[in-house]
């Protein structure tokens, strides 16, 4: 049996594209192993998918001053040693990395053992972890065509982002039953990322009375962010996180408000949901979500609001505008040339 080691972690966005490839890899007869951090979000997601998981030491390399910059390099060195031992034990045919700092020692260890490694970069410009790993990779996949200019010739492949096939299997009626919503009032789905967003949550709560006049709302607020004052409010359901029922929620969604992580917006485009993107600010990130959102805005897929300017009033007016133009937006999304990322990447793995 052929063997593959997958790696990537730190956020759900570094894991879900890996999981999207798992059914295809199993069909091709691969035995799948996963290397992530000891306690990262990837551990539960991967183990829940029934994949053999190994944890290694992981450090974060920062562009800013922090005392952990003095200790984390030792964690990376330890992670490289652990990854090296694991690869010797597993003896995979190929490594596939979705990024995040835990993936760097794994890709480096693969190169040391002459195991081909394929990297996927979701954002417009490569993150620091992937920049460090690219010299050790045989191929580098990317989501945006604009990314090709930042990647080495001969390694770069424009594949698009892997999409979970189960996203398309949702049932609208099941979603309405789960939320207790009516079938004759449109639904807004609001997602602020795996840890939620204080900016988005506050803007929604400040404009909730107005929004609920015309819409029903599913609000994924993030862990620990449930607003107890709004529990039981008619037409409004809040959850820290939804996993199993998310496909049904997507099926009943008429409009979406979301962060602009590359994987999230790829799924929004694939599902053709009219949307408002609120990218993570440059002050709180390297600005990759801003670039992602602007690309979708230029193509007519999304309306973009900056979180520094976000108010309840602006949110309401933007929702009304996008909902009024929903058919036009869906047509533009339907005309986009979606790449078959899953099979394109699978073929690269088979070739490697």
Coordinates of C-alpha atoms in Angstrom, one line a residue:
X1 CA 0.0 0.0 0.0
X2 CA 1.2 3.5 -0.8
X3 CA 1.7 5.9 2.1
X4 CA 1.3 9.6 2.4
X5 CA 2.0 11.9 5.3
X6 CA -0.1 15.1 5.5
X7 CA 0.8 18.0 7.6
X8 CA -0.4 21.5 8.5
X9 CA -2.0 23.2 11.5
X10 CA -2.5 26.2 13.7
X11 CA -5.9 27.0 12.3
X12 CA -8.7 25.0 10.7
X13 CA -7.8 26.6 7.4
X14 CA -4.5 24.6 7.5
X15 CA -6.4 21.3 8.0
X16 CA -9.7 21.2 6.1
X17 CA -8.1 21.3 2.6
X18 CA -6.1 18.2 3.7
X19 CA -9.2 16.5 4.8
X20 CA -10.9 17.3 1.5
X21 CA -8.3 15.2 -0.3
X22 CA -8.6 12.2 2.0
X23 CA -11.5 10.4 0.2
X24 CA -9.6 10.6 -3.1
X25 CA -6.4 9.4 -1.6
X26 CA -8.2 6.4 0.0
X27 CA -9.8 5.6 -3.4
X28 CA -6.2 5.4 -4.8
X29 CA -5.1 3.1 -2.1
X30 CA -3.1 5.4 0.1
X31 CA -2.5 4.7 3.8
X32 CA -2.7 8.2 5.3
X33 CA -0.8 9.6 8.3
X34 CA -0.9 13.1 9.7
X35 CA 1.8 15.0 11.6
X36 CA 0.7 18.1 13.5
X37 CA 1.4 19.8 16.8
X38 CA 0.8 18.2 20.2
X39 CA -2.2 20.2 21.1
X40 CA -3.2 22.3 18.0
X41 CA -6.7 22.5 16.6
X42 CA -5.6 20.0 13.9
X43 CA -5.3 17.1 16.4
X44 CA -9.0 16.8 17.1
X45 CA -10.1 17.5 13.5
X46 CA -7.8 14.8 12.1
X47 CA -8.5 12.2 14.8
X48 CA -12.2 12.7 14.3
X49 CA -11.7 11.9 10.7
X50 CA -10.2 8.5 11.7
X51 CA -6.6 9.3 10.5
X52 CA -3.5 8.2 12.4
X53 CA -2.1 11.3 14.1
X54 CA 1.4 12.1 15.4
X55 CA 2.2 15.2 17.3
X56 CA 5.6 17.0 17.2
X57 CA 7.0 20.0 18.9
X58 CA 6.1 23.3 17.2
X59 CA 7.3 26.8 17.5
X60 CA 6.1 30.0 15.8
X61 CA 8.6 32.2 14.0
X62 CA 7.5 35.9 14.4
X63 CA 8.2 39.0 12.5
X64 CA 7.8 41.1 15.7
X65 CA 9.7 41.2 19.1
X66 CA 8.6 38.6 21.6
X67 CA 10.5 36.8 24.3
X68 CA 9.2 33.5 22.8
X69 CA 11.4 34.2 19.8
X70 CA 14.4 33.1 21.9
X71 CA 12.8 29.7 22.9
X72 CA 10.7 28.7 19.9
X73 CA 13.7 28.0 17.6
X74 CA 14.6 25.2 20.0
X75 CA 11.1 23.9 19.6
X76 CA 11.5 23.9 15.8
X77 CA 14.8 22.0 16.1
X78 CA 13.1 19.5 18.4
X79 CA 10.2 19.2 15.9
X80 CA 12.6 18.6 13.0
X81 CA 14.2 15.7 15.0
X82 CA 10.8 14.3 15.8
X83 CA 9.5 14.6 12.3
X84 CA 12.7 13.0 11.0
X85 CA 12.2 10.0 13.2
X86 CA 8.5 9.7 12.3
X87 CA 9.2 9.8 8.6
X88 CA 11.9 7.0 9.0
X89 CA 9.3 5.0 10.9
X90 CA 6.4 5.6 8.4
X91 CA 8.5 5.6 5.2
X92 CA 5.9 7.5 3.2
X93 CA 6.0 7.8 -0.6
X94 CA 5.1 11.5 -0.5
X95 CA 4.4 14.4 2.0
X96 CA 1.6 16.9 1.4
X97 CA 1.7 20.1 3.4
X98 CA -1.0 22.7 3.9
X99 CA 1.2 25.2 5.8
X100 CA 1.4 26.5 9.3
X101 CA 4.6 26.5 11.4
X102 CA 4.2 22.8 12.4
X103 CA 4.6 21.9 8.7
X104 CA 8.1 23.4 8.3
X105 CA 10.1 20.8 10.1
X106 CA 8.1 18.0 8.4
X107 CA 8.9 19.3 4.9
X108 CA 12.5 19.9 5.8
X109 CA 12.8 16.3 7.2
X110 CA 11.2 15.0 4.0
X111 CA 13.8 16.7 1.9
X112 CA 16.6 15.3 4.1
X113 CA 15.2 11.8 3.4
X114 CA 14.7 12.4 -0.3
X115 CA 10.9 12.1 0.1
X116 CA 9.0 14.4 -2.4
X117 CA 7.0 17.1 -0.6
X118 CA 4.1 19.1 -2.2
X119 CA 3.1 22.4 -0.5
X120 CA -0.2 24.2 -0.9
X121 CA -0.5 28.0 -0.4
X122 CA -4.0 29.3 -0.1
X123 CA -3.4 33.0 0.2
X124 CA -2.5 35.5 -2.4
X125 CA 1.1 35.8 -1.1
X126 CA 3.0 33.0 0.7
X127 CA 3.0 33.1 4.5
X128 CA 6.3 32.9 6.4
X129 CA 6.0 29.2 7.1
X130 CA 5.6 28.3 3.5
X131 CA 8.4 30.7 2.5
X132 CA 10.7 28.7 4.7
X133 CA 9.5 25.4 3.4
X134 CA 9.3 26.2 -0.3
X135 CA 13.1 25.6 -1.0
X136 CA 12.6 22.0 0.3
X137 CA 9.5 21.2 -1.7
X138 CA 9.2 19.6 -5.1
X139 CA 6.0 21.4 -6.1
X140 CA 4.1 24.4 -4.7
X141 CA 0.3 24.6 -5.4
X142 CA -1.5 27.9 -5.2
X143 CA -5.1 29.1 -5.0
X144 CA -4.9 32.5 -6.8
X145 CA -3.3 33.0 -10.3
X146 CA -1.6 36.2 -8.9
X147 CA 0.4 34.0 -6.5
X148 CA 2.4 32.4 -9.3
X149 CA 4.7 35.4 -9.5
X150 CA 5.8 34.9 -6.0
X151 CA 6.8 31.2 -6.5
X152 CA 9.8 29.5 -8.1
X153 CA 9.6 28.7 -11.8
X154 CA 9.3 24.9 -12.3
X155 CA 7.7 24.4 -8.9
X156 CA 4.6 26.5 -9.1
X157 CA 1.3 25.0 -10.1
X158 CA -2.0 26.9 -10.1
X159 CA -4.5 24.3 -8.7
X160 CA -7.1 26.2 -6.8
X161 CA -8.1 25.2 -3.3
X162 CA -9.3 21.7 -2.4
X163 CA -13.1 21.7 -1.6
X164 CA -14.8 19.2 0.7
X165 CA -17.3 17.4 -1.5
X166 CA -19.7 17.0 1.4
X167 CA -20.4 20.8 1.3
X168 CA -22.6 20.2 -1.7
X169 CA -24.7 17.5 0.0
X170 CA -26.6 19.8 2.4
X171 CA -30.3 19.7 2.8
X172 CA -32.2 23.0 3.1
X173 CA -35.2 21.4 5.0
X174 CA -32.8 19.7 7.4
X175 CA -31.1 23.1 8.1
X176 CA -34.4 24.8 8.7
X177 CA -35.5 22.0 11.1
X178 CA -32.2 22.2 13.0
X179 CA -32.4 26.0 13.5
X180 CA -36.2 26.1 13.9
X181 CA -36.4 28.7 11.1
X182 CA -39.3 29.5 8.7
X183 CA -39.1 28.5 5.1
X184 CA -40.5 31.9 3.9
X185 CA -37.9 34.3 5.2
X186 CA -34.3 34.6 3.9
X187 CA -31.4 33.4 6.0
X188 CA -28.1 35.1 6.7
X189 CA -25.1 33.0 7.9
X190 CA -22.4 34.9 9.8
X191 CA -19.0 33.3 10.4
X192 CA -16.2 35.1 12.1
X193 CA -13.6 32.4 12.0
X194 CA -12.8 29.6 14.4
X195 CA -12.3 31.9 17.4
X196 CA -15.0 34.4 16.4
X197 CA -14.7 38.1 15.8
X198 CA -15.5 40.8 18.4
X199 CA -15.8 43.4 15.6
X200 CA -18.3 41.3 13.6
X201 CA -20.2 40.1 16.6
X202 CA -20.7 43.6 18.0
X203 CA -21.8 45.0 14.7
X204 CA -24.4 42.2 14.3
X205 CA -25.7 42.6 17.8
X206 CA -26.0 46.4 17.5
X207 CA -28.1 46.0 14.3
X208 CA -30.0 42.8 15.2
X209 CA -33.4 44.4 15.6
X210 CA -33.2 45.9 12.1
X211 CA -31.8 42.8 10.4
X212 CA -34.4 40.5 12.0
X213 CA -37.2 42.5 10.4
X214 CA -36.3 41.0 7.0
X215 CA -34.0 38.1 7.7
X216 CA -33.3 35.1 9.9
X217 CA -29.8 34.8 11.2
X218 CA -27.4 31.9 12.0
X219 CA -24.5 33.4 13.9
X220 CA -21.3 31.4 14.6
X221 CA -19.9 33.6 17.4
X222 CA -16.8 31.6 18.3
X223 CA -15.8 29.8 21.5
X224 CA -16.9 31.5 24.7
X225 CA -18.8 34.3 22.8
X226 CA -22.5 33.3 23.2
X227 CA -24.6 36.3 24.1
X228 CA -26.9 35.0 26.8
X229 CA -29.2 38.1 26.5
X230 CA -30.1 36.9 23.0
X231 CA -30.7 33.2 23.7
X232 CA -34.2 32.3 22.5
X233 CA -34.6 35.3 20.3
X234 CA -37.0 34.5 17.4
X235 CA -35.2 34.2 14.1
X236 CA -31.8 34.3 15.6
X237 CA -29.7 31.3 16.5
X238 CA -26.1 31.6 17.8
X239 CA -23.6 28.8 18.1
X240 CA -19.9 28.7 19.1
X241 CA -19.2 26.4 16.3
X242 CA -21.1 24.0 13.9
X243 CA -19.5 21.0 12.3
X244 CA -21.9 18.2 11.5
X245 CA -24.9 20.4 10.4
X246 CA -22.9 23.0 8.6
X247 CA -23.6 21.5 5.1
X248 CA -27.4 21.8 5.8
X249 CA -26.9 25.4 7.1
X250 CA -25.1 26.3 3.8
X251 CA -27.9 24.8 1.8
X252 CA -30.5 27.2 3.4
X253 CA -28.2 30.3 3.4
X254 CA -29.2 33.2 1.1
X255 CA -26.5 35.6 2.1
X256 CA -23.2 35.1 4.0
X257 CA -21.1 37.4 6.1
X258 CA -17.6 36.0 6.6
X259 CA -13.9 36.7 7.2
X260 CA -11.8 36.4 4.1
X261 CA -9.6 33.4 4.8
X262 CA -8.7 31.8 1.5
X263 CA -10.3 28.4 2.2
X264 CA -13.5 30.0 3.4
X265 CA -13.9 32.2 0.3
X266 CA -13.1 29.3 -2.0
X267 CA -16.0 27.4 -0.4
X268 CA -18.3 30.4 -0.7
X269 CA -17.5 30.7 -4.4
X270 CA -18.0 27.0 -5.0
X271 CA -21.4 27.2 -3.3
X272 CA -22.3 30.4 -5.1
X273 CA -23.5 32.3 -2.0
X274 CA -23.8 36.1 -2.2
X275 CA -21.6 37.5 0.5
X276 CA -20.0 40.3 2.4
X277 CA -16.3 39.8 3.4
X278 CA -14.8 41.5 6.4
X279 CA -11.1 40.7 6.3
X280 CA -8.9 40.5 9.3
X281 CA -7.2 43.9 9.6
X282 CA -3.5 44.5 8.7
X283 CA -3.0 45.5 12.3
X284 CA -3.9 42.0 13.5
X285 CA -2.4 40.0 10.6
X286 CA 0.0 40.1 7.7
X287 CA -2.8 41.5 5.5
X288 CA -3.4 38.3 3.5
X289 CA -7.2 38.4 4.0
X290 CA -7.4 41.9 2.7
X291 CA -5.7 40.8 -0.6
X292 CA -7.9 37.8 -0.8
X293 CA -11.1 39.9 -0.4
X294 CA -9.9 42.5 -2.9
X295 CA -9.4 39.9 -5.5
X296 CA -13.0 38.6 -5.0
X297 CA -14.3 42.2 -5.0
X298 CA -12.6 42.9 -8.4
X299 CA -14.3 39.8 -9.9
X300 CA -17.7 40.9 -8.6
X301 CA -18.1 38.0 -6.2
X302 CA -18.1 39.9 -3.0
X303 CA -18.7 43.2 -1.2
X304 CA -15.9 44.1 1.1
X305 CA -16.0 46.0 4.4
X306 CA -13.0 46.9 6.5
X307 CA -13.4 46.0 10.2
X308 CA -12.0 49.4 11.3
X309 CA -15.0 51.1 9.5
X310 CA -17.5 48.5 10.5
X311 CA -20.7 49.7 12.2
X312 CA -24.2 48.3 12.6
X313 CA -25.6 50.9 10.1
X314 CA -23.0 50.0 7.5
X315 CA -23.6 46.3 7.9
X316 CA -27.4 46.7 7.5
X317 CA -27.0 48.8 4.3
X318 CA -24.5 46.4 2.8
X319 CA -26.8 43.4 3.6
X320 CA -29.7 45.1 1.9
X321 CA -27.6 46.0 -1.2
X322 CA -26.1 42.5 -1.6
X323 CA -29.5 40.8 -1.1
X324 CA -31.0 43.1 -3.8
X325 CA -28.2 42.1 -6.2
X326 CA -28.1 38.5 -5.2
X327 CA -29.1 37.1 -8.7
X328 CA -26.5 39.2 -10.4
X329 CA -23.8 38.1 -7.9
X330 CA -24.7 34.4 -8.4
X331 CA -24.4 34.8 -12.1
X332 CA -20.9 36.2 -11.8
X333 CA -19.9 33.4 -9.5
X334 CA -21.4 30.8 -11.8
X335 CA -19.4 32.1 -14.7
X336 CA -16.1 31.8 -12.8
X337 CA -13.7 29.2 -14.0
X338 CA -13.4 27.0 -10.9
X339 CA -10.5 24.7 -11.0
X340 CA -10.8 21.0 -10.1
X341 CA -8.3 21.4 -7.3
X342 CA -8.9 18.0 -5.7
X343 CA -8.1 16.0 -8.8
X344 CA -5.3 18.3 -10.0
X345 CA -3.5 18.0 -6.6
X346 CA -4.2 14.2 -6.5
X347 CA -2.4 13.9 -9.9
X348 CA 0.6 15.8 -8.5
X349 CA 0.7 13.4 -5.6
X350 CA 0.5 10.4 -7.9
X351 CA 3.3 11.8 -10.1
X352 CA 5.5 12.5 -7.1

